[in-house]
GROMACS .gro file of C-alpha atoms in nm:
model
  435
    1MET     CA    1  -0.852  -2.368  -0.058
    2LYS     CA    2  -0.500  -2.398  -0.195
    3MET     CA    3  -0.210  -2.157  -0.176
    4LEU     CA    4   0.106  -2.140  -0.384
    5THR     CA    5   0.253  -2.405  -0.161
    6SER     CA    6   0.584  -2.421  -0.343
    7MET     CA    7   0.634  -2.053  -0.270
    8LEU     CA    8   0.416  -1.964   0.028
    9THR     CA    9   0.311  -2.207   0.302
   10ARG     CA   10   0.127  -2.189   0.629
   11THR     CA   11   0.434  -2.312   0.814
   12GLY     CA   12   0.573  -1.964   0.780
   13ARG     CA   13   0.811  -2.003   0.489
   14CYS     CA   14   0.874  -1.678   0.310
   15LEU     CA   15   0.779  -1.563  -0.036
   16CYS     CA   16   0.997  -1.293  -0.192
   17LEU     CA   17   0.839  -1.121  -0.489
   18ALA     CA   18   0.892  -0.816  -0.700
   19VAL     CA   19   0.577  -0.620  -0.636
   20VAL     CA   20   0.482  -0.306  -0.825
   21PHE     CA   21   0.306  -0.089  -0.571
   22GLY     CA   22  -0.024   0.037  -0.701
   23VAL     CA   23  -0.065   0.249  -0.400
   24LEU     CA   24  -0.110   0.608  -0.305
   25ALA     CA   25  -0.117   0.805  -0.004
   26PHE     CA   26  -0.362   0.647   0.231
   27SER     CA   27  -0.116   0.412   0.399
   28ASP     CA   28  -0.033   0.410   0.770
   29ALA     CA   29   0.276   0.616   0.700
   30ARG     CA   30   0.130   0.952   0.610
   31ALA     CA   31   0.462   1.133   0.574
   32GLN     CA   32   0.597   1.171   0.226
   33GLY     CA   33   0.845   0.918   0.105
   34VAL     CA   34   0.802   0.685   0.401
   35LEU     CA   35   0.706   0.323   0.345
   36PRO     CA   36   0.501   0.147   0.613
   37GLU     CA   37   0.723  -0.081   0.823
   38PHE     CA   38   0.517  -0.380   0.713
   39TYR     CA   39   0.173  -0.470   0.583
   40VAL     CA   40  -0.069  -0.730   0.719
   41ASP     CA   41  -0.394  -0.877   0.594
   42VAL     CA   42  -0.630  -1.130   0.749
   43MET     CA   43  -0.884  -1.367   0.597
   44GLY     CA   44  -1.124  -1.571   0.809
   45VAL     CA   45  -1.264  -1.894   0.663
   46ALA     CA   46  -1.447  -2.192   0.809
   47SER     CA   47  -1.228  -2.461   0.961
   48GLU     CA   48  -1.252  -2.820   0.845
   49GLY     CA   49  -1.502  -3.025   1.041
   50ASP     CA   50  -1.749  -2.899   1.302
   51SER     CA   51  -1.509  -2.750   1.555
   52GLY     CA   52  -1.689  -2.418   1.607
   53TYR     CA   53  -1.362  -2.241   1.528
   54ASN     CA   54  -1.260  -2.040   1.221
   55ARG     CA   55  -0.926  -2.060   1.049
   56ILE     CA   56  -0.774  -1.712   1.043
   57ASP     CA   57  -0.513  -1.686   0.767
   58LEU     CA   58  -0.251  -1.418   0.838
   59TYR     CA   59  -0.040  -1.260   0.565
   60THR     CA   60   0.256  -1.029   0.621
   61ARG     CA   61   0.458  -0.828   0.375
   62VAL     CA   62   0.782  -0.649   0.467
   63PRO     CA   63   0.932  -0.407   0.209
   64TYR     CA   64   1.301  -0.471   0.146
   65PRO     CA   65   1.412  -0.120   0.255
   66ARG     CA   66   1.280  -0.195   0.605
   67LEU     CA   67   1.514  -0.495   0.643
   68THR     CA   68   1.886  -0.502   0.723
   69PHE     CA   69   2.078  -0.706   0.466
   70LEU     CA   70   2.424  -0.851   0.526
   71ASN     CA   71   2.661  -0.952   0.249
   72SER     CA   72   2.736  -1.324   0.221
   73PRO     CA   73   2.885  -1.564  -0.036
   74ASP     CA   74   2.527  -1.633  -0.154
   75GLY     CA   75   2.437  -1.266  -0.194
   76PHE     CA   76   2.269  -1.025   0.046
   77GLN     CA   77   2.070  -1.194   0.321
   78ALA     CA   78   1.806  -1.066   0.564
   79GLY     CA   79   1.600  -1.246   0.825
   80TYR     CA   80   1.326  -1.158   1.069
   81VAL     CA   81   1.088  -1.311   1.324
   82VAL     CA   82   0.713  -1.249   1.319
   83THR     CA   83   0.512  -1.280   1.640
   84VAL     CA   84   0.135  -1.242   1.660
   85GLU     CA   85  -0.080  -1.249   1.971
   86ALA     CA   86  -0.460  -1.271   1.965
   87LEU     CA   87  -0.620  -1.079   2.254
   88LEU     CA   88  -0.992  -1.122   2.324
   89HIS     CA   89  -1.230  -0.830   2.380
   90ASP     CA   90  -1.437  -0.905   2.691
   91GLY     CA   91  -1.706  -0.641   2.662
   92ASP     CA   92  -1.520  -0.310   2.651
   93ARG     CA   93  -1.211  -0.463   2.811
   94LEU     CA   94  -0.918  -0.616   2.625
   95THR     CA   95  -0.780  -0.922   2.803
   96SER     CA   96  -0.411  -0.902   2.889
   97THR     CA   97  -0.338  -1.271   2.831
   98PRO     CA   98  -0.328  -1.382   2.466
   99VAL     CA   99  -0.572  -1.656   2.376
  100GLN     CA  100  -0.332  -1.771   2.104
  101THR     CA  101   0.024  -1.689   1.996
  102ARG     CA  102   0.218  -1.776   1.684
  103ILE     CA  103   0.588  -1.720   1.611
  104TRP     CA  104   0.749  -1.783   1.274
  105GLU     CA  105   1.040  -1.669   1.060
  106GLY     CA  106   1.081  -1.487   0.731
  107SER     CA  107   1.381  -1.422   0.511
  108ALA     CA  108   1.484  -1.230   0.204
  109THR     CA  109   1.771  -1.252  -0.044
  110ALA     CA  110   1.907  -1.021  -0.312
  111ASP     CA  111   2.183  -1.066  -0.568
  112ILE     CA  112   2.292  -0.702  -0.565
  113TYR     CA  113   2.287  -0.427  -0.303
  114LEU     CA  114   2.062  -0.205  -0.516
  115ALA     CA  115   1.784  -0.462  -0.488
  116THR     CA  116   1.794  -0.441  -0.106
  117GLN     CA  117   1.689  -0.075  -0.131
  118SER     CA  118   1.414  -0.125  -0.388
  119ASP     CA  119   1.064  -0.017  -0.290
  120GLU     CA  120   0.934  -0.268  -0.544
  121LEU     CA  121   1.058  -0.575  -0.355
  122SER     CA  122   0.896  -0.729  -0.049
  123SER     CA  123   0.924  -1.041   0.164
  124TYR     CA  124   0.602  -1.232   0.230
  125THR     CA  125   0.503  -1.484   0.499
  126THR     CA  126   0.181  -1.656   0.600
  127GLN     CA  127   0.052  -1.831   0.913
  128SER     CA  128  -0.285  -1.938   1.058
  129LEU     CA  129  -0.474  -1.920   1.385
  130GLN     CA  130  -0.779  -2.115   1.504
  131LEU     CA  131  -1.026  -1.889   1.686
  132PRO     CA  132  -1.394  -1.910   1.791
  133PRO     CA  133  -1.633  -1.627   1.694
  134GLY     CA  134  -1.571  -1.306   1.887
  135ARG     CA  135  -1.393  -0.969   1.884
  136TYR     CA  136  -1.015  -0.971   1.902
  137GLN     CA  137  -0.710  -0.756   1.866
  138LEU     CA  138  -0.417  -0.904   1.673
  139SER     CA  139  -0.084  -0.763   1.787
  140PHE     CA  140   0.191  -0.815   1.529
  141GLN     CA  141   0.562  -0.775   1.591
  142VAL     CA  142   0.839  -0.803   1.332
  143GLU     CA  143   1.195  -0.820   1.466
  144ASP     CA  144   1.488  -0.782   1.226
  145ARG     CA  145   1.746  -1.049   1.306
  146ASN     CA  146   2.041  -0.845   1.179
  147SER     CA  147   1.963  -0.511   1.346
  148SER     CA  148   1.730  -0.618   1.631
  149GLN     CA  149   1.497  -0.339   1.521
  150VAL     CA  150   1.136  -0.411   1.612
  151PHE     CA  151   0.821  -0.296   1.429
  152VAL     CA  152   0.475  -0.341   1.579
  153ARG     CA  153   0.119  -0.310   1.455
  154ASP     CA  154  -0.224  -0.382   1.602
  155LEU     CA  155  -0.521  -0.493   1.394
  156PRO     CA  156  -0.883  -0.528   1.512
  157LEU     CA  157  -1.046  -0.856   1.413
  158GLU     CA  158  -1.404  -0.978   1.424
  159VAL     CA  159  -1.437  -1.354   1.385
  160ARG     CA  160  -1.788  -1.421   1.253
  161ASP     CA  161  -2.006  -1.727   1.299
  162LEU     CA  162  -1.978  -1.920   0.970
  163SER     CA  163  -2.225  -2.196   1.052
  164GLY     CA  164  -2.533  -2.247   0.833
  165SER     CA  165  -2.548  -2.031   0.519
  166ALA     CA  166  -2.254  -1.792   0.538
  167LEU     CA  167  -1.978  -1.609   0.354
  168SER     CA  168  -1.610  -1.604   0.447
  169ASP     CA  169  -1.393  -1.294   0.453
  170VAL     CA  170  -1.271  -1.162   0.118
  171ALA     CA  171  -0.915  -1.150  -0.017
  172ILE     CA  172  -0.796  -0.924  -0.299
  173LEU     CA  173  -0.561  -1.126  -0.520
  174ASP     CA  174  -0.234  -1.044  -0.688
  175SER     CA  175  -0.256  -1.365  -0.892
  176TYR     CA  176  -0.472  -1.675  -0.925
  177ASP     CA  177  -0.417  -2.005  -1.109
  178ALA     CA  178  -0.753  -2.152  -1.217
  179GLN     CA  179  -0.595  -2.491  -1.289
  180THR     CA  180  -0.434  -2.547  -0.948
  181LEU     CA  181  -0.661  -2.310  -0.748
  182GLU     CA  182  -0.345  -2.154  -0.605
  183PHE     CA  183  -0.334  -1.783  -0.534
  184ILE     CA  184  -0.124  -1.500  -0.396
  185PRO     CA  185  -0.307  -1.234  -0.190
  186ARG     CA  186  -0.233  -0.865  -0.235
  187VAL     CA  187  -0.190  -0.801   0.140
  188ASN     CA  188  -0.184  -0.419   0.130
  189ASN     CA  189  -0.544  -0.370   0.005
  190ARG     CA  190  -0.443  -0.104  -0.247
  191VAL     CA  191  -0.562  -0.098  -0.608
  192GLY     CA  192  -0.389   0.119  -0.868
  193THR     CA  193  -0.562   0.356  -1.105
  194ASP     CA  194  -0.407   0.178  -1.404
  195GLU     CA  195  -0.580  -0.150  -1.319
  196LEU     CA  196  -0.883  -0.230  -1.533
  197SER     CA  197  -1.014  -0.493  -1.292
  198MET     CA  198  -0.931  -0.678  -0.972
  199GLN     CA  199  -0.979  -1.038  -0.870
  200VAL     CA  200  -1.119  -1.130  -0.531
  201LEU     CA  201  -1.161  -1.465  -0.360
  202TYR     CA  202  -1.411  -1.576  -0.096
  203GLU     CA  203  -1.598  -1.888   0.015
  204SER     CA  204  -1.965  -1.966   0.068
  205TYR     CA  205  -2.103  -2.231   0.301
  206SER     CA  206  -2.430  -2.421   0.322
  207ASP     CA  207  -2.555  -2.703   0.548
  208MET     CA  208  -2.768  -2.866   0.278
  209GLY     CA  209  -2.698  -2.684  -0.049
  210ALA     CA  210  -2.927  -2.413  -0.183
  211ASP     CA  211  -3.026  -2.200  -0.479
  212VAL     CA  212  -2.904  -1.849  -0.401
  213ARG     CA  213  -2.813  -1.522  -0.564
  214LEU     CA  214  -2.466  -1.372  -0.502
  215GLU     CA  215  -2.466  -0.993  -0.531
  216HIS     CA  216  -2.146  -0.795  -0.577
  217GLU     CA  217  -2.147  -0.420  -0.532
  218LEU     CA  218  -1.843  -0.190  -0.550
  219VAL     CA  219  -1.897   0.149  -0.387
  220GLY     CA  220  -1.683   0.455  -0.327
  221VAL     CA  221  -1.707   0.563   0.037
  222TYR     CA  222  -1.584   0.919   0.075
  223ARG     CA  223  -1.494   1.044   0.419
  224GLU     CA  224  -1.361   1.372   0.555
  225GLY     CA  225  -0.997   1.429   0.468
  226GLU     CA  226  -0.991   1.197   0.167
  227ILE     CA  227  -0.875   1.319  -0.174
  228THR     CA  228  -1.187   1.312  -0.389
  229THR     CA  229  -1.405   1.525  -0.611
  230LEU     CA  230  -1.718   1.404  -0.429
  231PRO     CA  231  -1.888   1.544  -0.117
  232VAL     CA  232  -1.789   1.406   0.223
  233GLY     CA  233  -2.015   1.123   0.332
  234SER     CA  234  -2.136   1.033  -0.015
  235GLU     CA  235  -2.139   0.682  -0.157
  236VAL     CA  236  -2.121   0.612  -0.527
  237THR     CA  237  -2.187   0.273  -0.684
  238VAL     CA  238  -1.904   0.197  -0.925
  239TYR     CA  239  -2.014  -0.153  -1.024
  240GLU     CA  240  -2.283  -0.403  -0.933
  241GLU     CA  241  -2.389  -0.743  -1.062
  242SER     CA  242  -2.594  -1.038  -0.947
  243GLN     CA  243  -2.548  -1.406  -1.021
  244ALA     CA  244  -2.794  -1.688  -0.953
  245LEU     CA  245  -2.636  -2.024  -0.878
  246GLU     CA  246  -2.668  -2.341  -0.677
  247ILE     CA  247  -2.416  -2.371  -0.397
  248ARG     CA  248  -2.321  -2.720  -0.286
  249GLN     CA  249  -2.341  -2.852   0.066
  250GLY     CA  250  -2.029  -2.759   0.259
  251ARG     CA  251  -1.758  -2.532   0.119
  252ASN     CA  252  -1.767  -2.344  -0.214
  253GLN     CA  253  -1.487  -2.125  -0.347
  254HIS     CA  254  -1.558  -1.818  -0.561
  255VAL     CA  255  -1.311  -1.610  -0.763
  256VAL     CA  256  -1.471  -1.299  -0.908
  257THR     CA  257  -1.331  -1.040  -1.148
  258VAL     CA  258  -1.456  -0.691  -1.062
  259PRO     CA  259  -1.430  -0.418  -1.333
  260LEU     CA  260  -1.283  -0.090  -1.207
  261ASP     CA  261  -1.393   0.151  -1.479
  262GLY     CA  262  -1.500   0.486  -1.338
  263MET     CA  263  -1.336   0.432  -0.998
  264GLU     CA  264  -1.224   0.754  -0.824
  265VAL     CA  265  -0.907   0.783  -0.616
  266GLY     CA  266  -1.000   0.717  -0.253
  267PRO     CA  267  -1.156   0.458  -0.018
  268HIS     CA  268  -1.389   0.190  -0.153
  269GLU     CA  269  -1.574  -0.119  -0.033
  270LEU     CA  270  -1.662  -0.436  -0.216
  271ARG     CA  271  -1.988  -0.561  -0.066
  272ILE     CA  272  -2.103  -0.920  -0.120
  273ARG     CA  273  -2.444  -1.053  -0.024
  274MET     CA  274  -2.589  -1.404  -0.037
  275VAL     CA  275  -2.965  -1.387  -0.096
  276ASP     CA  276  -3.214  -1.676  -0.097
  277GLU     CA  277  -3.500  -1.726  -0.346
  278SER     CA  278  -3.738  -1.516  -0.136
  279GLY     CA  279  -3.500  -1.220  -0.137
  280ALA     CA  280  -3.390  -1.259   0.225
  281VAL     CA  281  -3.025  -1.181   0.291
  282LEU     CA  282  -2.858  -1.495   0.433
  283ASP     CA  283  -2.521  -1.330   0.494
  284GLU     CA  284  -2.316  -1.032   0.379
  285VAL     CA  285  -1.954  -0.929   0.399
  286SER     CA  286  -1.748  -0.631   0.284
  287LYS     CA  287  -1.385  -0.573   0.190
  288PRO     CA  288  -1.249  -0.218   0.223
  289PHE     CA  289  -0.963  -0.105   0.000
  290THR     CA  290  -0.815   0.215  -0.137
  291ALA     CA  291  -0.791   0.319  -0.499
  292VAL     CA  292  -0.465   0.504  -0.556
  293TRP     CA  293  -0.263   0.681  -0.820
  294THR     CA  294  -0.039   0.417  -0.966
  295GLY     CA  295   0.328   0.470  -0.890
  296LEU     CA  296   0.270   0.749  -0.637
  297GLU     CA  297   0.215   0.567  -0.306
  298GLN     CA  298   0.541   0.685  -0.154
  299HIS     CA  299   0.540   1.025  -0.320
  300ILE     CA  300   0.206   1.196  -0.247
  301ALA     CA  301   0.060   1.166   0.100
  302ASP     CA  302  -0.114   1.501   0.132
  303LEU     CA  303  -0.305   1.695  -0.134
  304GLU     CA  304  -0.228   2.038   0.015
  305GLU     CA  305   0.146   1.972   0.015
  306ALA     CA  306   0.127   1.825  -0.336
  307ILE     CA  307  -0.031   2.153  -0.447
  308GLU     CA  308   0.238   2.358  -0.271
  309GLN     CA  309   0.503   2.152  -0.446
  310LEU     CA  310   0.373   2.277  -0.782
  311ASP     CA  311   0.566   2.594  -0.693
  312TYR     CA  312   0.863   2.472  -0.900
  313ILE     CA  313   0.667   2.401  -1.218
  314ALA     CA  314   0.335   2.591  -1.226
  315LYS     CA  315   0.292   2.955  -1.319
  316LYS     CA  316   0.177   3.180  -1.036
  317PRO     CA  317  -0.182   3.228  -1.170
  318GLU     CA  318  -0.216   2.852  -1.222
  319LEU     CA  319  -0.100   2.777  -0.868
  320GLU     CA  320  -0.327   3.042  -0.716
  321TYR     CA  321  -0.625   2.905  -0.909
  322ILE     CA  322  -0.566   2.557  -0.762
  323ARG     CA  323  -0.506   2.690  -0.409
  324GLN     CA  324  -0.826   2.896  -0.410
  325GLY     CA  325  -1.058   2.601  -0.470
  326PRO     CA  326  -1.327   2.642  -0.201
  327THR     CA  327  -1.329   2.273  -0.101
  328GLU     CA  328  -1.076   1.992  -0.103
  329GLY     CA  329  -1.275   1.829  -0.381
  330ASP     CA  330  -1.248   2.148  -0.589
  331ARG     CA  331  -0.875   2.176  -0.524
  332TYR     CA  332  -0.826   1.813  -0.619
  333ARG     CA  333  -1.026   1.860  -0.940
  334ARG     CA  334  -0.817   2.164  -1.037
  335PHE     CA  335  -0.497   1.983  -0.942
  336ARG     CA  336  -0.592   1.690  -1.163
  337GLU     CA  337  -0.689   1.919  -1.452
  338TYR     CA  338  -0.349   2.089  -1.431
  339TRP     CA  339  -0.162   1.760  -1.462
  340GLU     CA  340  -0.390   1.636  -1.738
  341LYS     CA  341  -0.270   1.929  -1.951
  342LEU     CA  342   0.091   1.812  -1.902
  343ASP     CA  343   0.023   1.440  -1.955
  344PRO     CA  344   0.261   1.311  -2.228
  345THR     CA  345   0.029   1.014  -2.294
  346PRO     CA  346  -0.329   1.150  -2.271
  347GLY     CA  347  -0.602   0.890  -2.272
  348THR     CA  348  -0.401   0.644  -2.061
  349GLN     CA  349  -0.429   0.576  -1.688
  350ARG     CA  350  -0.072   0.684  -1.608
  351ASN     CA  351   0.069   1.035  -1.620
  352GLU     CA  352   0.442   0.978  -1.650
  353ARG     CA  353   0.539   1.342  -1.607
  354MET     CA  354   0.342   1.371  -1.284
  355GLU     CA  355   0.495   1.049  -1.154
  356GLU     CA  356   0.848   1.166  -1.230
  357TYR     CA  357   0.790   1.508  -1.071
  358TYR     CA  358   0.661   1.369  -0.741
  359TYR     CA  359   0.921   1.095  -0.740
  360ARG     CA  360   1.184   1.371  -0.744
  361MET     CA  361   1.001   1.554  -0.465
  362SER     CA  362   0.994   1.240  -0.253
  363PHE     CA  363   1.359   1.164  -0.324
  364ALA     CA  364   1.458   1.520  -0.229
  365ASN     CA  365   1.268   1.485   0.100
  366GLN     CA  366   1.433   1.153   0.180
  367ARG     CA  367   1.781   1.278   0.107
  368TYR     CA  368   1.790   1.644   0.214
  369THR     CA  369   1.529   1.703   0.487
  370SER     CA  370   1.672   1.858   0.805
  371LEU     CA  371   1.517   2.166   0.963
  372VAL     CA  372   1.315   2.218   0.647
  373LYS     CA  373   1.162   1.975   0.400
  374GLY     CA  374   1.419   1.847   0.151
  375TRP     CA  375   1.232   1.980  -0.150
  376ARG     CA  376   1.261   2.334  -0.005
  377THR     CA  377   1.642   2.317   0.011
  378ASP     CA  378   1.868   2.439  -0.269
  379ARG     CA  379   1.980   2.086  -0.354
  380GLY     CA  380   1.621   1.968  -0.347
  381PHE     CA  381   1.519   2.249  -0.582
  382VAL     CA  382   1.786   2.159  -0.838
  383LEU     CA  383   1.707   1.788  -0.807
  384VAL     CA  384   1.336   1.848  -0.874
  385ARG     CA  385   1.401   2.085  -1.163
  386PHE     CA  386   1.672   1.889  -1.341
  387GLY     CA  387   1.667   1.537  -1.200
  388GLU     CA  388   1.965   1.351  -1.059
  389PRO     CA  389   2.303   1.481  -1.179
  390ASP     CA  390   2.527   1.272  -1.400
  391PHE     CA  391   2.817   1.323  -1.156
  392ILE     CA  392   2.869   1.475  -0.813
  393ARG     CA  393   3.213   1.598  -0.709
  394LYS     CA  394   3.240   1.643  -0.331
  395LYS     CA  395   3.503   1.836  -0.138
  396PRO     CA  396   3.516   1.787   0.243
  397HIS     CA  397   3.602   2.061   0.489
  398THR     CA  398   3.964   2.183   0.495
  399PHE     CA  399   4.139   2.482   0.653
  400ASP     CA  400   4.125   2.658   0.317
  401TYR     CA  401   3.777   2.565   0.193
  402GLU     CA  402   3.428   2.514   0.323
  403PRO     CA  403   3.267   2.181   0.222
  404TYR     CA  404   3.111   2.197  -0.121
  405GLU     CA  405   2.952   1.982  -0.388
  406VAL     CA  406   2.957   2.026  -0.764
  407TRP     CA  407   2.664   1.875  -0.950
  408ILE     CA  408   2.744   1.810  -1.314
  409TYR     CA  409   2.473   1.765  -1.577
  410GLU     CA  410   2.655   1.665  -1.893
  411ARG     CA  411   2.331   1.598  -2.077
  412ILE     CA  412   2.227   1.965  -2.058
  413GLY     CA  413   2.572   2.123  -2.030
  414ARG     CA  414   2.523   2.272  -1.682
  415GLN     CA  415   2.673   2.245  -1.336
  416PHE     CA  416   2.573   2.374  -0.995
  417ILE     CA  417   2.794   2.442  -0.692
  418PHE     CA  418   2.658   2.405  -0.336
  419VAL     CA  419   2.856   2.530  -0.034
  420ASP     CA  420   2.802   2.432   0.331
  421LYS     CA  421   2.875   2.765   0.501
  422THR     CA  422   2.749   2.657   0.845
  423GLY     CA  423   2.919   2.319   0.871
  424PHE     CA  424   2.586   2.152   0.951
  425GLY     CA  425   2.511   2.014   0.607
  426ASP     CA  426   2.307   2.318   0.496
  427TYR     CA  427   2.437   2.334   0.141
  428GLN     CA  428   2.341   2.652  -0.043
  429LEU     CA  429   2.358   2.719  -0.414
  430LEU     CA  430   2.661   2.940  -0.479
  431VAL     CA  431   2.510   3.117  -0.780
  432PRO     CA  432   2.129   3.146  -0.801
  433ILE     CA  433   1.989   2.935  -1.079
  434TRP     CA  434   1.837   3.235  -1.252
  435ASP     CA  435   2.168   3.427  -1.273
   0.00000   0.00000   0.00000
């Protein structure tokens, strides 16, 4: 198996890419507008030779806004240290001494300051462990070199026995070069609703070579609390196909394109089975991932709050109709139908008006949240309704005046004045917007 060795190597060198997040709201950070500190993904494959160990490839991805950049003659620079410890489960007990530890470095650069704050940029690293079959916990730590801020994350890991006829773990790919066999993994296991298909990579193994059938099945797995139109606990097959082939002795690499037509928003699993000529299952493996609204990962984390946020755009009967859906699936269906009526490009996967609206909501929460959510403040209300102003004129506190801000919208010929009467940053609109 090859990686993009000029860009991403197992010695821990860093890959910095512009990544368009096709992600929604099922990330570890459930609060609106909050990026996860970092993402990790793990792929277990058979090691070379007959060592009885598996090679565990580790991938990390740190969004630029989570890093501290310092200005330098070569641009803005950030650096961090990644530490991972593998702890073995001994029955129900987790051992306190790591069976293996790896430490490596990552870095990131940007030409302009704006890029350091972009949610679309991330820094990538990779590293490998050698572990025998068993149950483990991987404890990751990322320490920012410039701020000394530390982020941590634990990940359960089952290392399977890959001897005989077996399948490796599965990686979802961001890109794959069929000529060089080099690839870049997705890392965050999120697939956007605008994607027509996804590529996955895995390996098969055989002691002597065999005629087998490889079955691929994509299913939606809907659990309590997930945004879906389907009943809790149901599974729906989105795609399935079967391919008969002869696998060679040793290691075989497979790159499969999986169509995503008809995929609902929510959790899914890609299930792969290797079946012999008699129909017996030799091995099977699954890869969970989440299908998400493209462009809305950071902006919608909770359906009920997303419905409440329609307060600034929906008519009262429309909003009440959505709220009164008897189940979450019903409320989601009505919510989706409402936005479909406002879609400026019907028939396409993206709804640009919806994306812009919830981007403004998220931005208002990031900027103006204090005792109340930012979108509920006067400044948040104006920001959501009219977008960012063309100019902001600020006046600090003086003996004669309370602090105030003037938001100027030249493009629509309007301006709004906000006054901080308390001195605690609670800016209120001087003249109600409807006056």
